[in-house]
mmCIF file of N, CA and C in Angstrom:
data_model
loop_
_atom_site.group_PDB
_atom_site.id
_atom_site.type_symbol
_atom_site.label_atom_id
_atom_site.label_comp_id
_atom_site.label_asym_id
_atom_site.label_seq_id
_atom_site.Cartn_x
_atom_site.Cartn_y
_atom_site.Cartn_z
ATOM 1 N N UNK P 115 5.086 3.169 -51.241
ATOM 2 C CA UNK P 115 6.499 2.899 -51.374
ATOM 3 C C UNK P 115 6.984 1.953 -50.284
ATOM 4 N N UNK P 116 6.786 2.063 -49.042
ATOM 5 C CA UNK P 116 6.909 1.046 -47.988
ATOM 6 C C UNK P 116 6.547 -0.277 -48.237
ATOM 7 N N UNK P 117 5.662 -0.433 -48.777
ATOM 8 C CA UNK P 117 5.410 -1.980 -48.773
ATOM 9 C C UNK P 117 5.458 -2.195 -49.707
ATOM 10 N N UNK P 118 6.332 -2.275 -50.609
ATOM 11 C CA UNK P 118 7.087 -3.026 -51.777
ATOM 12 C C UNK P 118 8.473 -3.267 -50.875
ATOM 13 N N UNK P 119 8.840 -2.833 -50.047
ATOM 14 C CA UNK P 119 10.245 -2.608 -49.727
ATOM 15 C C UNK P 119 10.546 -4.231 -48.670
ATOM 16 N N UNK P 120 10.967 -5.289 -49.694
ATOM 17 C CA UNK P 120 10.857 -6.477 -49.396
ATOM 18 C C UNK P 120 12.504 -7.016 -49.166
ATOM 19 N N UNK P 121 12.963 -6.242 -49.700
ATOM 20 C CA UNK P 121 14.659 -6.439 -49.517
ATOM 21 C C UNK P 121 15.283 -5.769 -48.460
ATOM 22 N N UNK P 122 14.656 -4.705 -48.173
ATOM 23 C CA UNK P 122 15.628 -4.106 -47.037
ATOM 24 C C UNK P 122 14.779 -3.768 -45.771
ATOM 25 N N UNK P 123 14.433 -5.097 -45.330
ATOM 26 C CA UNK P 123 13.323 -4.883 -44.107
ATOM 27 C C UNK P 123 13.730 -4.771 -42.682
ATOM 28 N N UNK P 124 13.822 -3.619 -41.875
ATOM 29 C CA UNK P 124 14.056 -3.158 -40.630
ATOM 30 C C UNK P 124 14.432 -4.380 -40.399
ATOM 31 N N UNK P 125 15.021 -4.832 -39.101
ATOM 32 C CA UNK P 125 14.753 -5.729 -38.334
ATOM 33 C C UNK P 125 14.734 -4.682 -36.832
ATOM 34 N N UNK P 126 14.195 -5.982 -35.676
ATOM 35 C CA UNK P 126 13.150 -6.031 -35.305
ATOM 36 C C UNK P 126 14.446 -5.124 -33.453
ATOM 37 N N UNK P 127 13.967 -3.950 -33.040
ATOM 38 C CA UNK P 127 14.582 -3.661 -31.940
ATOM 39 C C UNK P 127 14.859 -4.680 -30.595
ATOM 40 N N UNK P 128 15.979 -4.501 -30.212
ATOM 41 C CA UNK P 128 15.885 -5.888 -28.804
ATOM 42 C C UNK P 128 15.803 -5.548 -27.613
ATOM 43 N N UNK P 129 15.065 -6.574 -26.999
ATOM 44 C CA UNK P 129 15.100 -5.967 -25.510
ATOM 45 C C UNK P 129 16.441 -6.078 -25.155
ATOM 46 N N UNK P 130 16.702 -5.079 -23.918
ATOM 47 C CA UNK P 130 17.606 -5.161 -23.216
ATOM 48 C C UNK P 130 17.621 -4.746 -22.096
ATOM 49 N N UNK P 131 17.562 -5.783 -21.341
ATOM 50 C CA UNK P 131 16.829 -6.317 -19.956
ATOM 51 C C UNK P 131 17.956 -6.249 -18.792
ATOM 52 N N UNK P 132 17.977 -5.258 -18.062
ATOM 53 C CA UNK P 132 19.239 -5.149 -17.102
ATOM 54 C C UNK P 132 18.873 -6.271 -15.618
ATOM 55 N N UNK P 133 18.898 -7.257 -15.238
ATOM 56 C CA UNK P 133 18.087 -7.428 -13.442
ATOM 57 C C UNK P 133 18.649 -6.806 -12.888
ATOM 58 N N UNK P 134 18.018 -6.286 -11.753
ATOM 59 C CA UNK P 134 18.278 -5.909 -10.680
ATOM 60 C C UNK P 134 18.073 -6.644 -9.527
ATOM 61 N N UNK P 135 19.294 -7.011 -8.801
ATOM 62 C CA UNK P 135 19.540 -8.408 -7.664
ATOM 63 C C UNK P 135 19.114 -7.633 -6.441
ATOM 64 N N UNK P 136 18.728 -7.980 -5.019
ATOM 65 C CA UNK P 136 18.916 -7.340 -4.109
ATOM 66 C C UNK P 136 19.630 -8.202 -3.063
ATOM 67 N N UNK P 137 20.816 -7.494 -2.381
ATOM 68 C CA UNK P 137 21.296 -8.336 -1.456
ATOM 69 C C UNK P 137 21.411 -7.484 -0.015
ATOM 70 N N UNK P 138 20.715 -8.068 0.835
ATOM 71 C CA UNK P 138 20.298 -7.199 2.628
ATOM 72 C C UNK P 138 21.497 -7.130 3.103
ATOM 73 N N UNK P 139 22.581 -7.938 2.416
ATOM 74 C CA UNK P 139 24.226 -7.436 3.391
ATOM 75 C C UNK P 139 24.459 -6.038 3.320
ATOM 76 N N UNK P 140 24.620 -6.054 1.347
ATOM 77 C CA UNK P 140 25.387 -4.669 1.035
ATOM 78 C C UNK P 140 24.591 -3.821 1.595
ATOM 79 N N UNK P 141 22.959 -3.917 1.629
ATOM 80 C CA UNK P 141 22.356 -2.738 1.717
ATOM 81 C C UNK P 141 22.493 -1.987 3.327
ATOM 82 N N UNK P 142 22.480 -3.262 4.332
ATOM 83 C CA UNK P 142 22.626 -3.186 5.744
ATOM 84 C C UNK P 142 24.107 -2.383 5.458
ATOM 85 N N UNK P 143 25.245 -2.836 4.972
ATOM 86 C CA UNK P 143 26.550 -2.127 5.031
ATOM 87 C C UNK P 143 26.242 -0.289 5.025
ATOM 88 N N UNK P 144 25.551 -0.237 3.621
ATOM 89 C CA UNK P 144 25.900 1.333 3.068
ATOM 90 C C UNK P 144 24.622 1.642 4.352
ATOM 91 N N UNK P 145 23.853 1.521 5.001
ATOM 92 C CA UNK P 145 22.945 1.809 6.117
ATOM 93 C C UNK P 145 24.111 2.596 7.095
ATOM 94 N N UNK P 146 25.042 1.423 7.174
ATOM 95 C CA UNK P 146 25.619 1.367 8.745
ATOM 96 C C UNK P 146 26.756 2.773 8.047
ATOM 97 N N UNK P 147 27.600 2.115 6.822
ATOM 98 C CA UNK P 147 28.246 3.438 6.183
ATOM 99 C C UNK P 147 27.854 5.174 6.636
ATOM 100 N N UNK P 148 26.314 5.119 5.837
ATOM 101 C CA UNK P 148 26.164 6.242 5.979
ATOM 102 C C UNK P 148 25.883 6.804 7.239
ATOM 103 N N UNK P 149 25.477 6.250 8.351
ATOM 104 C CA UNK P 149 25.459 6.338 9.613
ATOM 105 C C UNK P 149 26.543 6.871 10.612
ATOM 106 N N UNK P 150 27.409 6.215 9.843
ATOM 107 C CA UNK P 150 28.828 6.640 10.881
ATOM 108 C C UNK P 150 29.115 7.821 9.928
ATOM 109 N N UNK P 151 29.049 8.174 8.559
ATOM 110 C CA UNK P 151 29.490 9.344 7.570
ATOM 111 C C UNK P 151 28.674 10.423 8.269
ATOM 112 N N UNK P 152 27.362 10.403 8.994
ATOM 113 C CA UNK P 152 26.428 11.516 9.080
ATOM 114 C C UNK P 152 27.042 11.801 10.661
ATOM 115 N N UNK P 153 27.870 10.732 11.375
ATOM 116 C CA UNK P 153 28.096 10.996 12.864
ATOM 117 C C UNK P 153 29.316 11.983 12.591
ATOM 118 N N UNK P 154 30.212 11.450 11.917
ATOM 119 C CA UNK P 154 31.078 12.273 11.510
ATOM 120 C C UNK P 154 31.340 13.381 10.764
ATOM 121 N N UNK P 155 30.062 13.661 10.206
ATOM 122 C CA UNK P 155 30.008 15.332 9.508
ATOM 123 C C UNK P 155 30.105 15.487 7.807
ATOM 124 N N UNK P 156 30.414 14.060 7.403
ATOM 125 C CA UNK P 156 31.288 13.976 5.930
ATOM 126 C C UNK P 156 29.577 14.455 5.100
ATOM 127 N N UNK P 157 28.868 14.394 5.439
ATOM 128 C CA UNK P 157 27.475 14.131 4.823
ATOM 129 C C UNK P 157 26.759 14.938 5.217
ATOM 130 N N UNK P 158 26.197 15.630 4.531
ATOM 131 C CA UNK P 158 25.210 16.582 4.646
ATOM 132 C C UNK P 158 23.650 15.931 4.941
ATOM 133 N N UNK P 159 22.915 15.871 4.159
ATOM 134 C CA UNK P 159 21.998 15.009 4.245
ATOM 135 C C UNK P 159 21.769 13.896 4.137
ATOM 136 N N UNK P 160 20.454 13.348 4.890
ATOM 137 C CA UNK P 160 20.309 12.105 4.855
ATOM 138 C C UNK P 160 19.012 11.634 4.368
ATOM 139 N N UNK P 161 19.448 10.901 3.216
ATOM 140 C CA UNK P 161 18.821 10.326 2.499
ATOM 141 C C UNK P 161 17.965 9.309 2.751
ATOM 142 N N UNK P 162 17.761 8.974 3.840
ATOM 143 C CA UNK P 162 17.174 7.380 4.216
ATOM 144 C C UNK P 162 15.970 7.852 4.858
ATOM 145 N N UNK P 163 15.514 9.120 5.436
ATOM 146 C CA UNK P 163 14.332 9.507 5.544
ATOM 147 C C UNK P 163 13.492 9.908 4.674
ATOM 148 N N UNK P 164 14.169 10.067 3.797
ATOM 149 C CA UNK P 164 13.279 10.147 2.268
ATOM 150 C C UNK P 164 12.788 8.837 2.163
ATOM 151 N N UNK P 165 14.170 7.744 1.930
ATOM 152 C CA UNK P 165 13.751 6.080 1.850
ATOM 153 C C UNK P 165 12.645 5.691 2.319
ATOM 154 N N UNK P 166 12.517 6.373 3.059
ATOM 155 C CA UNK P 166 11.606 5.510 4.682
ATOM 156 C C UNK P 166 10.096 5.986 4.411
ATOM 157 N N UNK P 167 10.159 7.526 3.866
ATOM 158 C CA UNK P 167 8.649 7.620 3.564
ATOM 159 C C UNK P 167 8.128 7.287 2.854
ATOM 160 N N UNK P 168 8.981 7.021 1.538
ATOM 161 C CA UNK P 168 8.203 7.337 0.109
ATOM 162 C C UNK P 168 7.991 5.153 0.099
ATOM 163 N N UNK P 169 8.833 4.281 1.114
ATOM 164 C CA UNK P 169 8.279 2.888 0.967
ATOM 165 C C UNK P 169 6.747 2.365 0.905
ATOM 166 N N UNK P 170 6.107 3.087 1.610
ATOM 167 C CA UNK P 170 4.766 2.287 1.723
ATOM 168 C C UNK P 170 3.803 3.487 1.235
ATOM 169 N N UNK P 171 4.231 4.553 0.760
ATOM 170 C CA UNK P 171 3.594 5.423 0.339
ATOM 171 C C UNK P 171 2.703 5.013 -1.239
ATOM 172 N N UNK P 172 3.217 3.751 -2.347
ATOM 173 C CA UNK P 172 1.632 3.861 -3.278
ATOM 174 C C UNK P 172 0.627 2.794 -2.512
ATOM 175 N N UNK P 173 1.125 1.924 -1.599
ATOM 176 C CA UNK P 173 0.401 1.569 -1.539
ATOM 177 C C UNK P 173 -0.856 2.183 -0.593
ATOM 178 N N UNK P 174 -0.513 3.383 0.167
ATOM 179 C CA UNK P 174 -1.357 4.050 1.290
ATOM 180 C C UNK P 174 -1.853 4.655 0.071
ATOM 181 N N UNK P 175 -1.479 5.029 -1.199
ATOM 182 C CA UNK P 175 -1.936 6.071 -2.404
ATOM 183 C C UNK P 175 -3.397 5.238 -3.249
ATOM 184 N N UNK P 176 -3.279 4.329 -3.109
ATOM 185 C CA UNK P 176 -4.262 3.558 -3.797
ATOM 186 C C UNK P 176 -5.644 2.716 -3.059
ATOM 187 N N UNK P 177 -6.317 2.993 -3.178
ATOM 188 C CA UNK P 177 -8.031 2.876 -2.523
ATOM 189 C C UNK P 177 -8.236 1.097 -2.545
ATOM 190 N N UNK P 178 -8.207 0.327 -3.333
ATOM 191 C CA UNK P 178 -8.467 -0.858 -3.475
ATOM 192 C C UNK P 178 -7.013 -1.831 -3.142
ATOM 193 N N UNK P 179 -5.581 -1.380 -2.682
ATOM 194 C CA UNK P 179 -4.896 -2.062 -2.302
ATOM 195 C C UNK P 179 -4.539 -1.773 -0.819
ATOM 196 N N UNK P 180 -4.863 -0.723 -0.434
ATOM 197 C CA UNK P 180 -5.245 0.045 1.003
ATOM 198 C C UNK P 180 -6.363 -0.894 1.460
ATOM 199 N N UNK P 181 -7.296 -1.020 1.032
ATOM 200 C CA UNK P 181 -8.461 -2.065 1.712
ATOM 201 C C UNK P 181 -8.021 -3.588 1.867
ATOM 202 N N UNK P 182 -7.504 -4.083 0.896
ATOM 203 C CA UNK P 182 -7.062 -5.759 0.949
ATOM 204 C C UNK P 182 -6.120 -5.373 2.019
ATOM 205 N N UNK P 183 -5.120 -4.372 2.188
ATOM 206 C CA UNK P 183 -4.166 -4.812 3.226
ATOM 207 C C UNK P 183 -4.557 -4.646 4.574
ATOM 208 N N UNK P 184 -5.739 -3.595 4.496
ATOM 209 C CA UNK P 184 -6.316 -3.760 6.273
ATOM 210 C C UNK P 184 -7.068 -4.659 6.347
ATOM 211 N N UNK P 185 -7.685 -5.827 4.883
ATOM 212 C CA UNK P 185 -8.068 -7.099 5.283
ATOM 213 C C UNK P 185 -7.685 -7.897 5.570
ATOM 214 N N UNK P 186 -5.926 -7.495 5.664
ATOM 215 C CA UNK P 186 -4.894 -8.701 5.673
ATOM 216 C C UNK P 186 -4.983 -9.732 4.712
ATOM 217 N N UNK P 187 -5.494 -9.353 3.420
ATOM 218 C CA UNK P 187 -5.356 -10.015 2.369
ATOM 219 C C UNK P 187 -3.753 -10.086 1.430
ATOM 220 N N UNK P 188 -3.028 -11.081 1.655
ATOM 221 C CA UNK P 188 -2.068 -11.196 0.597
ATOM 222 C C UNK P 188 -1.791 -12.029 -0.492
ATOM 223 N N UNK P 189 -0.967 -12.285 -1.137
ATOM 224 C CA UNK P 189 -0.730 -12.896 -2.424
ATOM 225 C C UNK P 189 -1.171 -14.656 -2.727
ATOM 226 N N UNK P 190 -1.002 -14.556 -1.572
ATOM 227 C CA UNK P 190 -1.181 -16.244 -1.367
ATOM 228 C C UNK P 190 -2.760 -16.380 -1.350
ATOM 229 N N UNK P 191 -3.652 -15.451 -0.850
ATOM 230 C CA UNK P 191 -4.952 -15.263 -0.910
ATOM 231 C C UNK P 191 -5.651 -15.202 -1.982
ATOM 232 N N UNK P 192 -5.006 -14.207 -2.760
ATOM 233 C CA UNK P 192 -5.628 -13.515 -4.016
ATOM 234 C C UNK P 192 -5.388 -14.469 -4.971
ATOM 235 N N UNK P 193 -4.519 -15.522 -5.139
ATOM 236 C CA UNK P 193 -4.358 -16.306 -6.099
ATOM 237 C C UNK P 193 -5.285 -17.341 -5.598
ATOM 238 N N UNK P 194 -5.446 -17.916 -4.670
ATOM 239 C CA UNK P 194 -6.856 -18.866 -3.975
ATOM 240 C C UNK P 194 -7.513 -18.588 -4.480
ATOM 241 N N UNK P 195 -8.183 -17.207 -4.308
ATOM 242 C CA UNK P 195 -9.551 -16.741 -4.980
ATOM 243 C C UNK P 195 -9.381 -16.581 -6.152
ATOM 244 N N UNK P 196 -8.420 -16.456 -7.102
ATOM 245 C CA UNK P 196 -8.292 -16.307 -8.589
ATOM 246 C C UNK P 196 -8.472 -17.456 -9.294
ATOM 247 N N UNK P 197 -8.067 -19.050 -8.674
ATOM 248 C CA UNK P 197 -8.074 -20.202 -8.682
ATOM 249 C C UNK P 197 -9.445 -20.983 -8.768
ATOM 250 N N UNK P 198 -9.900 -20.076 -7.235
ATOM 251 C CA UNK P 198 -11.279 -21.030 -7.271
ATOM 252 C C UNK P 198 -11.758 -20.163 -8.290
ATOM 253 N N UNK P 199 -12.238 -19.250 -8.710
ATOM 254 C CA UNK P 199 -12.760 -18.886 -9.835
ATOM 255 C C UNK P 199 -12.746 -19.495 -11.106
ATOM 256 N N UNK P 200 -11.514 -19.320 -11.609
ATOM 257 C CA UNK P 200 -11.271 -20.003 -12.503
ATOM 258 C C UNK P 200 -12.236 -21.658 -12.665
ATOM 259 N N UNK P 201 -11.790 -22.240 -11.527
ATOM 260 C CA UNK P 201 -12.458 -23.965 -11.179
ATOM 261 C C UNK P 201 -13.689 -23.429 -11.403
ATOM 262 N N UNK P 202 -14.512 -22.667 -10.949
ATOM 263 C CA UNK P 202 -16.321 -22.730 -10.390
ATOM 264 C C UNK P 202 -16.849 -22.093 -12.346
ATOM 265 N N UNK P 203 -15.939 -21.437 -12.946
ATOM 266 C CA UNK P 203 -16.246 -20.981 -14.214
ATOM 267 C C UNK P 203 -16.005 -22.624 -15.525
ATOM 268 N N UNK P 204 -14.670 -22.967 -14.841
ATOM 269 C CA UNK P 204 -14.760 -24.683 -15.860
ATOM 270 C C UNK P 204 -15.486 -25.275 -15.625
ATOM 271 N N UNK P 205 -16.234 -25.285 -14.378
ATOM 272 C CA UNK P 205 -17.397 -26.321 -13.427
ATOM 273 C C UNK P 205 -18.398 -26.408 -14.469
ATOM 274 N N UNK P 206 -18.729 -25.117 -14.235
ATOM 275 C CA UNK P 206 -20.001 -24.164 -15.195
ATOM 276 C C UNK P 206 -20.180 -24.315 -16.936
ATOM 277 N N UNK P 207 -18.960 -24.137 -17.435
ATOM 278 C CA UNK P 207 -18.755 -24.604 -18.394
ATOM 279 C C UNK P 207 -18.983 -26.226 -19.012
ATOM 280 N N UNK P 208 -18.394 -26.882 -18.185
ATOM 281 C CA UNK P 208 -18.759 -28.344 -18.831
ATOM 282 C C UNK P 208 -20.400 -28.423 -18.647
ATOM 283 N N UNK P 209 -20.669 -27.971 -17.402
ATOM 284 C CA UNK P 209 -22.101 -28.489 -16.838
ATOM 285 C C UNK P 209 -22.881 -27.722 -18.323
ATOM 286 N N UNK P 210 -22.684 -26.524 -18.902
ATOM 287 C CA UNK P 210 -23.626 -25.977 -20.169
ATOM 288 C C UNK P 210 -23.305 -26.529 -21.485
ATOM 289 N N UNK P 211 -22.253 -26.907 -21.235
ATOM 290 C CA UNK P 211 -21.691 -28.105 -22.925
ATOM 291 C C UNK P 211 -22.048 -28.985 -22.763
ATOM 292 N N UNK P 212 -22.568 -29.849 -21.580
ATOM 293 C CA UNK P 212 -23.263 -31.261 -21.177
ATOM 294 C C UNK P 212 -24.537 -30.671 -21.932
ATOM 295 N N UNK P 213 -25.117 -29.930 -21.242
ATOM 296 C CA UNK P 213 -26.337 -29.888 -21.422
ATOM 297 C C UNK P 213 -26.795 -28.853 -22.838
ATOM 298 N N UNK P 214 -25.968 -28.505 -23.163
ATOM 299 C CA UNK P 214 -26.055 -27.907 -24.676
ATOM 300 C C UNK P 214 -26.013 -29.096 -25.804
ATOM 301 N N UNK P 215 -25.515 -30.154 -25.565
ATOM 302 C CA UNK P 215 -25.069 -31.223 -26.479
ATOM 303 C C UNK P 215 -25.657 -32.966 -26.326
ATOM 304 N N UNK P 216 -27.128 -32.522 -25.089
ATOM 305 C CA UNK P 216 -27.215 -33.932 -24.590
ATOM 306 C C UNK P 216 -28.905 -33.655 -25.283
#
């Protein structure tokens, strides 16, 4: 029964894509905010020691991004080496289509 059904065909769900901006003013503000709120009593807990642990916590969670970072390997690296790869595999390639076709 579904696929005869040529006239009244679903259409198709949409994304809906919120960004999320970050700006170091506001965030420095509500820092300094809650700071003076916790001197003054208005605030019970404080939330920013939670912040503070759970930041670098997947990456201490994960075995193979824990190692690149005590290699001091970063992004700018990993794409080098993703690069030359790429090059030394096209290298390789022409050099076996040369010689597959000569």
């Amino acid at each position: 029964m579904g696929i005869f059904n040529f006239y009244n065909m679903r259409k198709p769900r949409r994304y809906d894509h919120k960004p999320i901006y970050f700006d170091p003013r506001k965030e420095a503000l509500e820092k300094r905010i809650h700071k003076v709120k916790m001197e003054l009593g208005v605030e019970e807990t404080d939330y920013e020691q939670y912040k503070e642990a759970i930041k670098g916590s997947f990456v201490e969670g994960t075995t193979h991004l824990k190692k690149s970072k005590d290699k001091g390997d970063d992004i700018r690296n990993r794409v080098y080496k993703n690069m030359r790869l790429i090059l030394i595999l096209a290298i390789l390639g022409v050099v076996l289509w040369y010689f597959y076709f000569k």
